[in-house]
Short mmCIF file of C-alpha atoms in Angstrom, two decimals:
data_model
loop_
_atom_site.label_atom_id
_atom_site.label_comp_id
_atom_site.label_asym_id
_atom_site.label_seq_id
_atom_site.Cartn_x
_atom_site.Cartn_y
_atom_site.Cartn_z
CA MET E 1 -45.34 -26.79 14.02
CA ARG E 2 -45.54 -24.03 11.43
CA LYS E 3 -43.23 -21.83 13.51
CA THR E 4 -40.74 -24.68 13.78
CA TRP E 5 -40.58 -25.11 10.01
CA LYS E 6 -40.33 -21.36 9.56
CA SER E 7 -37.44 -21.18 12.03
CA LYS E 8 -35.69 -24.05 10.25
CA GLY E 9 -36.21 -22.30 6.93
CA TYR E 10 -34.66 -19.08 8.22
CA PHE E 11 -31.78 -21.05 9.72
CA CYS E 12 -31.12 -22.85 6.42
CA LEU E 13 -31.30 -19.59 4.47
CA ILE E 14 -28.83 -17.87 6.79
CA GLY E 15 -26.55 -20.90 6.63
CA LEU E 16 -26.71 -20.91 2.83
CA VAL E 17 -25.84 -17.21 2.61
CA ALA E 18 -22.95 -17.68 5.04
CA ALA E 19 -21.68 -20.70 3.09
CA VAL E 20 -21.83 -18.83 -0.24
CA THR E 21 -20.03 -15.82 1.24
CA LEU E 22 -17.33 -17.91 2.89
CA GLY E 23 -16.97 -20.11 -0.17
CA THR E 24 -16.54 -17.11 -2.46
CA LEU E 25 -13.88 -15.65 -0.17
CA ILE E 26 -12.00 -18.94 0.02
CA LEU E 27 -12.23 -19.37 -3.76
CA ILE E 28 -10.80 -15.92 -4.49
CA ILE E 29 -8.02 -16.09 -1.91
CA GLY E 30 -7.19 -19.70 -2.76
CA PHE E 31 -7.00 -19.03 -6.50
CA ILE E 32 -4.68 -16.05 -6.08
CA LEU E 33 -2.46 -17.81 -3.55
CA ILE E 34 -2.15 -20.94 -5.71
CA ARG E 35 -1.16 -18.83 -8.73
CA GLY E 36 1.00 -16.35 -6.83
CA LEU E 37 2.85 -18.20 -4.06
CA PRO E 38 5.35 -19.91 -6.41
CA GLY E 39 6.49 -16.46 -7.56
CA ILE E 40 7.20 -15.15 -4.05
CA THR E 41 10.90 -15.83 -3.67
CA VAL E 42 13.75 -14.20 -1.78
CA GLU E 43 14.74 -12.35 -4.95
CA PHE E 44 11.16 -11.17 -5.46
CA LEU E 45 11.08 -9.68 -1.95
CA THR E 46 14.55 -8.12 -1.95
CA GLU E 47 15.22 -6.92 -5.50
CA LYS E 48 13.96 -3.81 -7.26
CA PRO E 49 11.67 -4.06 -10.31
CA LYS E 50 13.32 -4.29 -13.71
CA MET E 51 11.91 -3.65 -17.18
CA MET E 52 8.84 -1.83 -15.76
CA GLY E 53 8.07 -4.77 -13.48
CA LYS E 54 8.48 -7.65 -15.92
CA GLU E 55 11.56 -8.82 -14.04
CA GLY E 56 13.06 -8.33 -10.61
CA GLY E 57 11.21 -7.91 -7.34
CA VAL E 58 9.05 -5.50 -5.39
CA PHE E 59 11.26 -4.30 -2.54
CA PRO E 60 10.89 -0.54 -3.31
CA VAL E 61 7.15 -1.09 -3.74
CA ILE E 62 6.87 -2.73 -0.30
CA ILE E 63 8.80 0.14 1.29
CA GLY E 64 6.64 2.68 -0.54
CA THR E 65 3.47 0.99 0.74
CA ILE E 66 4.74 0.96 4.33
CA TYR E 67 5.91 4.57 4.04
CA VAL E 68 2.60 5.93 2.75
CA THR E 69 0.50 3.86 5.17
CA LEU E 70 2.61 4.84 8.17
CA ILE E 71 2.32 8.55 7.38
CA SER E 72 -1.45 8.32 6.94
CA ILE E 73 -1.91 6.43 10.22
CA VAL E 74 0.38 8.74 12.20
CA ILE E 75 -1.61 11.75 10.98
CA ALA E 76 -5.13 10.30 11.16
CA THR E 77 -4.97 8.42 14.48
CA PRO E 78 -4.55 11.32 16.94
CA ILE E 79 -7.04 13.46 15.02
CA GLY E 80 -9.58 10.63 14.81
CA VAL E 81 -9.29 9.66 18.48
CA ALA E 82 -9.45 13.30 19.61
CA ALA E 83 -12.54 13.93 17.48
CA ALA E 84 -14.24 10.78 18.81
CA VAL E 85 -13.47 11.78 22.42
CA TYR E 86 -14.93 15.22 21.82
CA PHE E 87 -18.09 13.85 20.20
CA SER E 88 -18.63 11.24 22.90
CA GLU E 89 -17.48 12.97 26.08
CA TYR E 90 -17.70 16.73 25.61
CA ALA E 91 -20.03 17.77 22.78
CA LYS E 92 -23.64 18.59 23.57
CA LYS E 93 -26.40 17.13 21.44
CA GLY E 94 -27.90 19.63 19.06
CA VAL E 95 -28.21 20.80 15.48
CA LEU E 96 -24.48 21.45 15.18
CA MET E 97 -23.61 17.89 16.24
CA HIS E 98 -26.12 16.46 13.76
CA VAL E 99 -24.53 18.52 10.99
CA ILE E 100 -21.02 17.40 11.97
CA ARG E 101 -22.07 13.74 12.08
CA PHE E 102 -23.81 14.07 8.74
CA PHE E 103 -20.70 15.43 7.05
CA THR E 104 -18.57 12.77 8.73
CA GLU E 105 -20.78 10.07 7.23
CA VAL E 106 -20.70 11.81 3.85
CA LEU E 107 -16.91 11.92 4.03
CA ALA E 108 -16.85 8.16 4.62
CA GLY E 109 -18.88 7.55 1.47
CA ILE E 110 -16.98 9.78 -0.95
CA PRO E 111 -15.33 7.77 -3.76
CA SER E 112 -11.57 7.47 -3.46
CA ILE E 113 -11.03 9.11 -6.85
CA ILE E 114 -12.53 12.32 -5.44
CA PHE E 115 -10.03 12.26 -2.58
CA GLY E 116 -7.33 11.65 -5.16
CA LEU E 117 -8.36 14.65 -7.24
CA PHE E 118 -8.46 16.85 -4.15
CA GLY E 119 -5.07 15.58 -3.02
CA PHE E 120 -3.62 16.21 -6.46
CA ALA E 121 -5.04 19.73 -6.71
CA PHE E 122 -4.24 20.77 -3.13
CA PHE E 123 -1.16 18.87 -1.96
CA VAL E 124 0.57 18.11 -5.25
CA VAL E 125 -0.12 21.34 -7.15
CA PHE E 126 -1.22 24.11 -4.76
CA LEU E 127 1.18 23.34 -1.89
CA GLY E 128 3.90 22.29 -4.31
CA MET E 129 4.63 18.92 -2.70
CA GLY E 130 4.57 17.18 -6.06
CA TRP E 131 3.91 13.47 -6.46
CA SER E 132 5.29 12.30 -3.16
CA VAL E 133 4.85 9.95 -0.24
CA LEU E 134 3.76 12.88 1.93
CA SER E 135 1.04 13.95 -0.52
CA GLY E 136 -0.31 10.40 -0.60
CA GLY E 137 -0.12 9.99 3.17
CA LEU E 138 -2.03 13.22 3.78
CA THR E 139 -4.69 12.22 1.25
CA LEU E 140 -5.11 8.74 2.72
CA SER E 141 -5.32 10.17 6.24
CA MET E 142 -8.46 12.07 5.19
CA MET E 143 -9.92 8.88 3.71
CA ILE E 144 -9.45 6.74 6.82
CA LEU E 145 -10.37 9.48 9.31
CA PRO E 146 -14.15 8.76 9.32
CA THR E 147 -13.49 5.07 10.00
CA LEU E 148 -11.27 5.88 12.96
CA VAL E 149 -13.74 8.40 14.36
CA ARG E 150 -16.73 6.08 14.09
CA SER E 151 -15.03 2.97 15.52
CA THR E 152 -13.47 4.91 18.41
CA GLU E 153 -16.73 6.67 19.23
CA GLU E 154 -18.68 3.41 19.26
CA SER E 155 -16.03 1.89 21.51
CA LEU E 156 -16.23 4.83 23.91
CA LYS E 157 -19.98 4.29 24.23
CA THR E 158 -19.40 0.75 25.52
CA VAL E 159 -17.48 1.99 28.58
CA PRO E 160 -19.91 1.89 31.56
CA MET E 161 -20.95 5.27 32.92
CA ALA E 162 -20.14 3.98 36.41
CA TYR E 163 -16.44 4.10 35.52
CA ARG E 164 -16.68 7.78 34.72
CA GLU E 165 -18.76 8.57 37.80
CA GLY E 166 -16.40 6.63 40.05
CA SER E 167 -13.37 8.47 38.71
CA LEU E 168 -15.02 11.87 39.06
CA SER E 169 -16.19 11.08 42.60
CA LEU E 170 -12.57 10.35 43.58
CA GLY E 171 -11.57 13.86 42.56
CA ALA E 172 -10.29 13.27 39.04
CA THR E 173 -10.95 15.92 36.43
CA LYS E 174 -12.92 15.26 33.27
CA TRP E 175 -9.71 15.13 31.23
CA GLU E 176 -8.01 12.74 33.68
CA THR E 177 -11.07 10.50 33.61
CA VAL E 178 -11.05 10.34 29.83
CA VAL E 179 -7.30 9.75 29.51
CA LYS E 180 -6.72 7.39 32.44
CA VAL E 181 -10.04 5.54 32.68
CA VAL E 182 -12.15 5.72 29.53
CA LEU E 183 -9.55 5.45 26.76
CA PRO E 184 -7.69 2.45 28.26
CA CYS E 185 -11.00 0.57 28.41
CA CYS E 186 -11.72 1.03 24.71
CA GLY E 187 -8.30 0.06 23.39
CA PRO E 188 -9.60 -2.90 21.33
CA GLY E 189 -12.14 -0.68 19.58
CA VAL E 190 -9.54 1.94 18.71
CA LEU E 191 -7.24 -0.81 17.45
CA THR E 192 -10.04 -2.20 15.27
CA GLY E 193 -10.58 1.17 13.62
CA LEU E 194 -6.84 1.54 13.17
CA ILE E 195 -6.58 -1.83 11.43
CA LEU E 196 -9.54 -1.03 9.18
CA GLY E 197 -7.79 2.21 8.27
CA ILE E 198 -4.54 0.39 7.53
CA GLY E 199 -6.40 -2.11 5.37
CA ARG E 200 -7.96 0.65 3.31
CA ALA E 201 -4.67 2.54 3.01
CA VAL E 202 -2.76 -0.55 1.90
CA GLY E 203 -5.32 -1.48 -0.73
CA GLU E 204 -6.05 1.99 -2.10
CA THR E 205 -5.22 2.61 -5.75
CA ALA E 206 -6.96 5.61 -7.34
CA ALA E 207 -6.08 8.22 -4.72
CA VAL E 208 -2.50 6.97 -4.48
CA MET E 209 -1.93 7.06 -8.24
CA LEU E 210 -2.88 10.75 -8.33
CA THR E 211 -0.78 11.81 -5.34
CA VAL E 212 2.15 9.44 -4.81
CA GLY E 213 2.97 8.80 -8.44
CA GLY E 214 4.42 5.60 -9.84
CA SER E 215 8.17 5.74 -9.33
CA LEU E 216 9.93 2.40 -8.93
CA VAL E 217 12.87 4.02 -7.13
CA LEU E 218 13.24 3.34 -3.41
CA PRO E 219 11.76 6.36 -1.55
CA VAL E 220 14.08 7.96 1.01
CA SER E 221 12.47 11.31 1.78
CA PRO E 222 8.74 11.96 2.37
CA LEU E 223 8.93 14.25 -0.67
CA ASP E 224 10.09 11.42 -2.94
CA SER E 225 7.70 9.80 -5.37
CA ALA E 226 6.98 6.11 -4.89
CA ARG E 227 4.71 3.26 -5.90
CA THR E 228 2.49 1.22 -3.59
CA MET E 229 1.69 -2.46 -4.00
CA ALA E 230 -1.89 -1.80 -5.06
CA VAL E 231 -0.75 0.61 -7.79
CA HIS E 232 1.98 -1.80 -8.86
CA LEU E 233 -0.56 -4.62 -9.09
CA TYR E 234 -2.91 -2.43 -11.14
CA THR E 235 -0.09 -1.46 -13.50
CA LEU E 236 1.04 -5.05 -14.02
CA ALA E 237 -2.50 -6.32 -14.60
CA SER E 238 -3.71 -3.49 -16.85
CA GLU E 239 -0.64 -3.48 -19.09
CA GLY E 240 -0.19 -7.24 -19.19
CA LEU E 241 3.49 -7.02 -18.34
CA SER E 242 3.86 -10.35 -16.53
CA ASP E 243 1.21 -12.76 -15.24
CA GLU E 244 3.72 -14.35 -12.88
CA LYS E 245 4.65 -11.03 -11.27
CA THR E 246 1.01 -9.94 -11.22
CA TYR E 247 -0.20 -12.96 -9.25
CA ALA E 248 2.87 -12.90 -7.01
CA THR E 249 2.19 -9.26 -6.13
CA ALA E 250 -1.50 -10.01 -5.51
CA ALA E 251 -0.64 -12.99 -3.29
CA LEU E 252 1.86 -10.93 -1.31
CA LEU E 253 -0.71 -8.16 -0.83
CA ILE E 254 -3.27 -10.68 0.46
CA ILE E 255 -0.73 -12.20 2.83
CA ILE E 256 0.15 -8.77 4.23
CA VAL E 257 -3.52 -7.94 4.84
CA LEU E 258 -4.15 -11.34 6.48
CA VAL E 259 -1.11 -10.93 8.73
CA ILE E 260 -2.19 -7.43 9.77
CA ASN E 261 -5.72 -8.58 10.60
CA SER E 262 -4.50 -11.66 12.48
CA LEU E 263 -2.08 -9.58 14.50
CA ALA E 264 -4.83 -7.05 15.26
CA ASN E 265 -7.19 -9.79 16.45
CA TYR E 266 -4.47 -11.23 18.68
CA ILE E 267 -3.59 -7.87 20.23
CA SER E 268 -7.27 -6.97 20.61
CA GLY E 269 -7.90 -10.26 22.40
CA ARG E 270 -4.99 -9.68 24.76
CA LEU E 271 -6.16 -6.16 25.53
CA THR E 272 -9.71 -7.39 26.18
CA LYS E 273 -8.47 -10.01 28.65
CA GLU E 274 -6.34 -7.47 30.47
#
C-alpha cells in the first residue's frame, strides 16, 4: 500500500514538472506569436530594413542568416562525422582518447562569447577576413562541432556489431563497412545532430556580432558583412527601435526553428522506417 502511494506520488510529481515545462514553453511561444504574427507581411519578408530597422522588412537579414548557417554546416558536418567515425570505429581506448574526449566536452561548454572573441582575433583580424559571412561561418562551425561529434558517435554505437561482422565476413574492408553499412544505419542520429547544430547557429548572437558584423546590406560574397536574425532581434530590442518589428522578427525566428525541427523529425522518421 505504501509503495502504491509512493509510486502515485512520483507519477504526480513527474506529471507536474512536465506540465509546468510544457506550459512555460507554450506561454512563451504563444505570447511572441500573438504579438508578432500580425507584423509578418509580404513586405516584411521581401523588403530591406529602413531607418536602422524601424521600417521596412528583414529580407537581407534572412539571407544573411541562411548564408552564415549554411557555411557553418558545410564546414562542420564532414569534420564532425569523420571525427565521430574515427572515435567509434578506429581509435583504441586509452589515455589519449580520454584526453581528446575531455577537450571535446570542454569545447561544448565554452561560452559563445569566447568563440566570438577567438573568431574576431583570428579570422577577422589575423587572417584579414574582416567582419564577414565567412568569418562568422567558420566561428559557428567550431561551436556546433562538438554537438555533431557527440550525436553521430552515439548513433554509431547503436548499430549492431553483427552488421559490421557480417560485412567483414563477406570480404568488405573496414572502410567499405563503415561507409556502406554503418553510416547508412545511423542517418537519423546524424540528422539530429545536424539539426541541433543548425538551431544553435540560427539563434547565436554574441559570436556572430563579433565576426559577421551588423550590416543591413544584402550579402553577395562570403567576404561581405551581414546581419543575422538573432543579431537583428537583439539590436531592435536593446535599442527600442520598434516593438512591432521586434516581435515580428522574434515570431519569424521561432517559426523558422519550428519548421526546421518539424522537417528534421519527418525526415528522421522516414529514414528510420526505411
